[in-house]
């Protein structure tokens, strides 16, 4: 199930993947974080103003993500070297994954790749079991913020309470 623009929709199992985040580290993917919610933040390019603001917002919201025990993973088609310089310049500590080679393969699997050869500005929230619970695509020049993510994480927390209680 995907929307008319192809973005993966809630209810689907998240496609598995691992991608490099650093030149010398092990690849990272959502499967490593089973048992915790995972936020996949696809974005077009490291050095664009909107992307910089969006990723910086998620870094500043790290304490809130931690309250949900959620992991944030940024993904673009930029290289690990670009990600490293971008993260250092912006103070970003969460992993920025390089969907670089084959270019955009993971973004394509999530329906978040565009004709310009970039990842779309798309957000996907996975539940602790790895199922998509929320997805959203923004126009390239619009920072989607974090409210939709927090709403999805609130819903996940509420669902877990109902199941546990």
mmCIF file of C-alpha atoms in Angstrom:
data_model
loop_
_atom_site.group_PDB
_atom_site.id
_atom_site.type_symbol
_atom_site.label_atom_id
_atom_site.label_comp_id
_atom_site.label_asym_id
_atom_site.label_seq_id
_atom_site.Cartn_x
_atom_site.Cartn_y
_atom_site.Cartn_z
ATOM 1 C CA UNK A 1 0.000 0.000 0.000
ATOM 2 C CA UNK A 2 1.446 3.326 -1.052
ATOM 3 C CA UNK A 3 -0.046 6.708 -1.766
ATOM 4 C CA UNK A 4 -0.463 7.951 -5.356
ATOM 5 C CA UNK A 5 3.020 9.491 -5.111
ATOM 6 C CA UNK A 6 4.467 6.161 -3.991
ATOM 7 C CA UNK A 7 5.439 6.880 -0.367
ATOM 8 C CA UNK A 8 5.170 3.783 1.831
ATOM 9 C CA UNK A 9 2.008 3.835 3.905
ATOM 10 C CA UNK A 10 1.121 2.774 7.468
ATOM 11 C CA UNK A 11 0.519 -0.918 8.037
ATOM 12 C CA UNK A 12 3.341 -2.106 5.782
ATOM 13 C CA UNK A 13 6.426 -3.850 7.105
ATOM 14 C CA UNK A 14 9.396 -1.538 6.692
ATOM 15 C CA UNK A 15 11.852 -2.699 4.027
ATOM 16 C CA UNK A 16 15.054 -3.802 5.715
ATOM 17 C CA UNK A 17 18.355 -2.138 4.912
ATOM 18 C CA UNK A 18 21.729 -1.123 6.257
ATOM 19 C CA UNK A 19 23.703 1.888 5.050
ATOM 20 C CA UNK A 20 27.016 3.437 6.020
ATOM 21 C CA UNK A 21 26.996 6.394 8.408
ATOM 22 C CA UNK A 22 30.749 6.805 8.843
ATOM 23 C CA UNK A 23 33.776 5.915 6.730
ATOM 24 C CA UNK A 24 35.043 3.278 9.144
ATOM 25 C CA UNK A 25 31.985 2.160 11.098
ATOM 26 C CA UNK A 26 29.545 -0.665 10.581
ATOM 27 C CA UNK A 27 26.470 -0.007 8.426
ATOM 28 C CA UNK A 28 23.308 0.966 10.307
ATOM 29 C CA UNK A 29 19.680 0.047 9.686
ATOM 30 C CA UNK A 30 16.353 0.050 11.493
ATOM 31 C CA UNK A 31 16.534 -3.674 12.328
ATOM 32 C CA UNK A 32 19.288 -2.902 14.846
ATOM 33 C CA UNK A 33 16.769 -0.914 16.882
ATOM 34 C CA UNK A 34 13.937 -3.477 17.130
ATOM 35 C CA UNK A 35 12.031 -2.869 20.345
ATOM 36 C CA UNK A 36 12.236 0.904 19.871
ATOM 37 C CA UNK A 37 10.409 3.285 17.533
ATOM 38 C CA UNK A 38 12.532 4.426 14.583
ATOM 39 C CA UNK A 39 12.121 7.718 12.710
ATOM 40 C CA UNK A 40 13.437 7.688 9.141
ATOM 41 C CA UNK A 41 13.983 11.256 7.956
ATOM 42 C CA UNK A 42 14.636 11.232 4.204
ATOM 43 C CA UNK A 43 15.941 14.563 2.910
ATOM 44 C CA UNK A 44 17.247 15.888 -0.428
ATOM 45 C CA UNK A 45 20.734 17.203 0.349
ATOM 46 C CA UNK A 46 23.065 17.910 3.251
ATOM 47 C CA UNK A 47 23.898 21.506 2.464
ATOM 48 C CA UNK A 48 20.527 22.930 1.422
ATOM 49 C CA UNK A 49 19.119 25.511 3.858
ATOM 50 C CA UNK A 50 15.846 23.662 4.525
ATOM 51 C CA UNK A 51 17.607 20.334 5.105
ATOM 52 C CA UNK A 52 20.078 21.942 7.482
ATOM 53 C CA UNK A 53 17.272 23.506 9.488
ATOM 54 C CA UNK A 54 15.269 20.261 9.526
ATOM 55 C CA UNK A 55 18.137 18.052 10.707
ATOM 56 C CA UNK A 56 19.200 20.692 13.291
ATOM 57 C CA UNK A 57 15.625 20.749 14.615
ATOM 58 C CA UNK A 58 15.703 16.971 15.125
ATOM 59 C CA UNK A 59 19.041 17.277 16.914
ATOM 60 C CA UNK A 60 17.656 19.967 19.231
ATOM 61 C CA UNK A 61 14.635 17.717 19.870
ATOM 62 C CA UNK A 62 16.885 14.774 20.869
ATOM 63 C CA UNK A 63 15.732 14.908 24.530
ATOM 64 C CA UNK A 64 12.106 14.538 23.395
ATOM 65 C CA UNK A 65 12.952 11.629 21.082
ATOM 66 C CA UNK A 66 14.800 10.042 24.029
ATOM 67 C CA UNK A 67 11.621 10.242 26.161
ATOM 68 C CA UNK A 68 9.937 8.038 23.542
ATOM 69 C CA UNK A 69 13.067 5.837 23.324
ATOM 70 C CA UNK A 70 12.933 6.654 19.595
ATOM 71 C CA UNK A 71 15.900 6.476 17.255
ATOM 72 C CA UNK A 72 16.252 9.087 14.490
ATOM 73 C CA UNK A 73 18.049 8.134 11.282
ATOM 74 C CA UNK A 74 18.599 10.768 8.586
ATOM 75 C CA UNK A 75 18.923 9.518 4.995
ATOM 76 C CA UNK A 76 20.019 11.262 1.811
ATOM 77 C CA UNK A 77 21.921 10.318 -1.330
ATOM 78 C CA UNK A 78 24.951 12.312 -0.161
ATOM 79 C CA UNK A 79 28.224 10.524 0.600
ATOM 80 C CA UNK A 80 29.483 9.612 4.061
ATOM 81 C CA UNK A 81 32.114 12.360 3.720
ATOM 82 C CA UNK A 82 29.488 14.994 2.995
ATOM 83 C CA UNK A 83 27.412 13.690 5.916
ATOM 84 C CA UNK A 84 30.410 13.869 8.240
ATOM 85 C CA UNK A 85 31.200 17.512 7.355
ATOM 86 C CA UNK A 86 27.511 18.473 7.454
ATOM 87 C CA UNK A 87 26.940 16.810 10.850
ATOM 88 C CA UNK A 88 30.049 18.441 12.302
ATOM 89 C CA UNK A 89 29.042 21.885 10.999
ATOM 90 C CA UNK A 90 25.495 21.555 12.385
ATOM 91 C CA UNK A 91 26.211 19.663 15.622
ATOM 92 C CA UNK A 92 24.158 16.668 14.490
ATOM 93 C CA UNK A 93 24.837 13.563 16.570
ATOM 94 C CA UNK A 94 22.241 11.107 15.262
ATOM 95 C CA UNK A 95 23.285 8.917 12.297
ATOM 96 C CA UNK A 96 23.079 10.371 8.793
ATOM 97 C CA UNK A 97 22.987 7.391 6.452
ATOM 98 C CA UNK A 98 24.485 7.536 2.961
ATOM 99 C CA UNK A 99 21.995 6.145 0.424
ATOM 100 C CA UNK A 100 24.802 6.758 -2.053
ATOM 101 C CA UNK A 101 25.601 3.570 -3.939
ATOM 102 C CA UNK A 102 23.506 2.301 -5.555
ATOM 103 C CA UNK A 103 22.184 5.847 -5.509
ATOM 104 C CA UNK A 104 18.846 6.194 -3.737
ATOM 105 C CA UNK A 105 18.183 2.444 -3.464
ATOM 106 C CA UNK A 106 16.668 2.696 0.032
ATOM 107 C CA UNK A 107 14.726 5.863 -0.791
ATOM 108 C CA UNK A 108 13.266 4.066 -3.828
ATOM 109 C CA UNK A 109 12.182 1.106 -1.670
ATOM 110 C CA UNK A 110 10.304 3.506 0.606
ATOM 111 C CA UNK A 111 8.817 5.459 -2.310
ATOM 112 C CA UNK A 112 10.836 8.539 -1.337
ATOM 113 C CA UNK A 113 13.075 9.091 -4.389
ATOM 114 C CA UNK A 114 12.452 11.732 -7.022
ATOM 115 C CA UNK A 115 13.237 12.407 -10.672
ATOM 116 C CA UNK A 116 15.919 14.947 -9.688
ATOM 117 C CA UNK A 117 18.022 12.070 -8.316
ATOM 118 C CA UNK A 118 17.483 12.973 -4.660
ATOM 119 C CA UNK A 119 15.536 11.605 -1.732
ATOM 120 C CA UNK A 120 12.244 13.384 -1.204
ATOM 121 C CA UNK A 121 11.648 15.234 2.035
ATOM 122 C CA UNK A 122 9.753 12.364 3.637
ATOM 123 C CA UNK A 123 9.259 11.090 7.171
ATOM 124 C CA UNK A 124 8.485 7.492 8.101
ATOM 125 C CA UNK A 125 7.871 6.302 11.671
ATOM 126 C CA UNK A 126 8.348 2.599 12.427
ATOM 127 C CA UNK A 127 6.905 0.873 15.465
ATOM 128 C CA UNK A 128 9.166 -1.253 17.691
ATOM 129 C CA UNK A 129 8.374 -4.313 15.540
ATOM 130 C CA UNK A 130 9.470 -2.568 12.328
ATOM 131 C CA UNK A 131 6.047 -1.792 10.861
ATOM 132 C CA UNK A 132 5.301 1.591 9.297
ATOM 133 C CA UNK A 133 2.916 3.497 11.563
ATOM 134 C CA UNK A 134 3.062 6.951 9.954
ATOM 135 C CA UNK A 135 4.483 8.515 6.809
ATOM 136 C CA UNK A 136 4.474 12.005 5.366
ATOM 137 C CA UNK A 137 5.969 13.712 2.317
ATOM 138 C CA UNK A 138 6.647 17.456 2.336
ATOM 139 C CA UNK A 139 7.380 19.767 -0.581
ATOM 140 C CA UNK A 140 11.159 20.096 -1.031
ATOM 141 C CA UNK A 141 11.213 23.686 0.207
ATOM 142 C CA UNK A 142 9.078 23.069 3.322
ATOM 143 C CA UNK A 143 10.533 21.933 6.652
ATOM 144 C CA UNK A 144 8.002 19.390 7.969
ATOM 145 C CA UNK A 145 9.019 20.064 11.557
ATOM 146 C CA UNK A 146 8.588 17.455 14.258
ATOM 147 C CA UNK A 147 4.920 17.745 15.310
ATOM 148 C CA UNK A 148 3.714 14.952 13.011
ATOM 149 C CA UNK A 149 6.490 12.683 14.267
ATOM 150 C CA UNK A 150 5.617 13.418 17.901
ATOM 151 C CA UNK A 151 1.912 12.783 17.197
ATOM 152 C CA UNK A 152 2.842 9.390 15.709
ATOM 153 C CA UNK A 153 5.075 8.583 18.688
ATOM 154 C CA UNK A 154 2.293 9.644 21.087
ATOM 155 C CA UNK A 155 -0.075 7.262 19.297
ATOM 156 C CA UNK A 156 2.467 4.438 19.506
ATOM 157 C CA UNK A 157 2.889 5.059 23.255
ATOM 158 C CA UNK A 158 -0.884 5.102 23.746
ATOM 159 C CA UNK A 159 -1.281 1.871 21.766
ATOM 160 C CA UNK A 160 1.400 0.162 23.874
ATOM 161 C CA UNK A 161 -0.353 1.240 27.085
ATOM 162 C CA UNK A 162 -3.657 -0.187 25.872
ATOM 163 C CA UNK A 163 -1.977 -3.472 24.880
ATOM 164 C CA UNK A 164 -0.131 -3.673 28.197
ATOM 165 C CA UNK A 165 -2.947 -2.593 30.345
#
